Coordinates of C-alpha atoms in Angstrom, one line a residue:
Chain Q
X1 CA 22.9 -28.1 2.9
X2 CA 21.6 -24.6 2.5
X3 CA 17.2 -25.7 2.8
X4 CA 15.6 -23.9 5.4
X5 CA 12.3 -24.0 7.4
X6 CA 9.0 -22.3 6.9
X7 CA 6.8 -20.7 9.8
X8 CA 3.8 -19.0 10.1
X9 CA 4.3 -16.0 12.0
X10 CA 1.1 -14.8 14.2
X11 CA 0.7 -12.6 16.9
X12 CA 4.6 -12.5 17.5
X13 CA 4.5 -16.5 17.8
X14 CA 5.9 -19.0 15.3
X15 CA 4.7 -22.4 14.3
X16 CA 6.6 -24.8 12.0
X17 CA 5.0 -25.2 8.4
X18 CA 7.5 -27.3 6.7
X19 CA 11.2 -28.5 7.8
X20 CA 14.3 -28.3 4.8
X21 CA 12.2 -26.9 2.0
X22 CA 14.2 -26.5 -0.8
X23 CA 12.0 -24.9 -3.5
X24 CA 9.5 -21.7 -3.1
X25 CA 7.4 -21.1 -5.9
X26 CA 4.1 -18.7 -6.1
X27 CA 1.1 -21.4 -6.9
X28 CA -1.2 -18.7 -7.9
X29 CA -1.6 -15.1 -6.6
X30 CA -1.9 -15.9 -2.9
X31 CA -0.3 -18.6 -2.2
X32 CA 3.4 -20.4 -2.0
X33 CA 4.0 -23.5 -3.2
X34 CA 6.9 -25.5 -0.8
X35 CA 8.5 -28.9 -1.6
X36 CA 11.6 -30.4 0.9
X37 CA 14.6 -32.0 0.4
X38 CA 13.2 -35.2 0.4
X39 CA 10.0 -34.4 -2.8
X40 CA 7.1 -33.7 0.1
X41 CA 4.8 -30.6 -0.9
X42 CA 2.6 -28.5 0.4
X43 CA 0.7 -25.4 -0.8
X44 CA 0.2 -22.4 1.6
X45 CA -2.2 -19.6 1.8
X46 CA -0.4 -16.5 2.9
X47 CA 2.0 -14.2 2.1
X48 CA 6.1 -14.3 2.8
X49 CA 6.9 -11.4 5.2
X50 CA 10.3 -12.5 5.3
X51 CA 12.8 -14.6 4.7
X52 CA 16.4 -15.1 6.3
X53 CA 19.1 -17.4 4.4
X54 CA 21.5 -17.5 6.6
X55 CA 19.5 -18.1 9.6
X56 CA 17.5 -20.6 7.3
X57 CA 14.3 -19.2 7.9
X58 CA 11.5 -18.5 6.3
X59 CA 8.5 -16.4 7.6
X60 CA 4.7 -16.6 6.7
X61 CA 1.9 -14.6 7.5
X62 CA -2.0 -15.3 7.1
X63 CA -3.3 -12.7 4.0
X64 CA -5.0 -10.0 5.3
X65 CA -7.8 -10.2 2.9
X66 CA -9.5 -13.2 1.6
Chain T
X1 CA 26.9 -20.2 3.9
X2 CA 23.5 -20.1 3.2
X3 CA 23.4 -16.7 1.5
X4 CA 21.8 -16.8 -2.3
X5 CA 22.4 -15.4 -5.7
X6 CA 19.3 -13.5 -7.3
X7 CA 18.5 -13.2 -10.8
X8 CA 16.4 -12.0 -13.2
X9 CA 14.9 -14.4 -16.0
X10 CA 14.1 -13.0 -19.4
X11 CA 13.8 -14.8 -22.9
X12 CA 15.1 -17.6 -20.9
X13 CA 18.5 -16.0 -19.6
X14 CA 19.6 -15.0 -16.3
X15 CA 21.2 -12.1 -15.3
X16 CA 22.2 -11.5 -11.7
X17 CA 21.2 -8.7 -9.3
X18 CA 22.8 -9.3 -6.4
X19 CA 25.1 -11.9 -4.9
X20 CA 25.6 -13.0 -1.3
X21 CA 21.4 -12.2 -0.7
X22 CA 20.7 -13.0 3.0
X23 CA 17.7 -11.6 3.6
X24 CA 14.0 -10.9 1.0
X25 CA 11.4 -8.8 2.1
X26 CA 8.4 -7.4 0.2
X27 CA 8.9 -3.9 -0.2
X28 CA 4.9 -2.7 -1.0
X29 CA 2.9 -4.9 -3.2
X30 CA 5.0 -5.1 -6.4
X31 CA 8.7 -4.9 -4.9
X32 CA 11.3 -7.1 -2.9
X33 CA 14.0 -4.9 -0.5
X34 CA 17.3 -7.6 -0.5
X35 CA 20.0 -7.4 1.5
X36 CA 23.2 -9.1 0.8
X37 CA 25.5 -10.4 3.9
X38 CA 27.6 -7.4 4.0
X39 CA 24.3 -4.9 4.6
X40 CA 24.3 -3.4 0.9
X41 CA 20.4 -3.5 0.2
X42 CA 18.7 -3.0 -3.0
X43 CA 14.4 -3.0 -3.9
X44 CA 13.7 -5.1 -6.9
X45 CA 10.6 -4.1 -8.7
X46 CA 9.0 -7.7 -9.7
X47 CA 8.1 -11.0 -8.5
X48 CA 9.5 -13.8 -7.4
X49 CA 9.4 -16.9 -10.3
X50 CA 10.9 -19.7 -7.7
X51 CA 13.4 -20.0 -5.2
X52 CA 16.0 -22.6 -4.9
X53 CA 17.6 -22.9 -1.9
X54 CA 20.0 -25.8 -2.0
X55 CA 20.9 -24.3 -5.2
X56 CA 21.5 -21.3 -3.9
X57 CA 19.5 -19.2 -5.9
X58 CA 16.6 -17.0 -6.1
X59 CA 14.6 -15.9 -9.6
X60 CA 12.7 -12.6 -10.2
X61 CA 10.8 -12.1 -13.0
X62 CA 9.2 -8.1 -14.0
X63 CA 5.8 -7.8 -13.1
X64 CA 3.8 -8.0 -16.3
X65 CA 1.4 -5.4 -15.2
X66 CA 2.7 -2.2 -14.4

């Protein structure tokens, strides 16, 4: 299976969001909806910097306004 | 492998940009640089509409403004 996990990114350190998300969507103008394997959502507030398929990662950051 | 196909939607079609995507970046405010498993990049000018990832594919839509 091809899902991937989601991390914050800050000050060169990464912390797990969300283990085998399956579907990114925008939910609004600043944030990313996520949703696993399994159904489980969350919304985040931030901004992908970038994401990696292969590797199976995808990277977060905080906006920098608001 | 994880790698993805990318597509635009319009009028409810697809048609692809690139296959083989590996890695998505934002490329400035209103533009995504992908780069497919063999290196070959490209910058899409538009947004991202969702993301599938056990599916194996990723959806742009053209920014409506600009």
């Amino acid at each position: 299976m091809c899902e991937a996990s989601a991390y914050w990114i800050k000050d060169g350190g990464e912390t797990l969001i969300m283990e085998s998300v399956d579907i990114l969507e925008p939910d609004g103008a600043d944030a990313w909806r996520l949703v696993d394997i399994f159904g489980n959502q969350k919304s985040i507030k931030g901004q992908i910097k970038t994401m990696n398929l292969v590797n199976h990662k995808v990277i977060f950051e905080k906006n920098e306004m608001g």
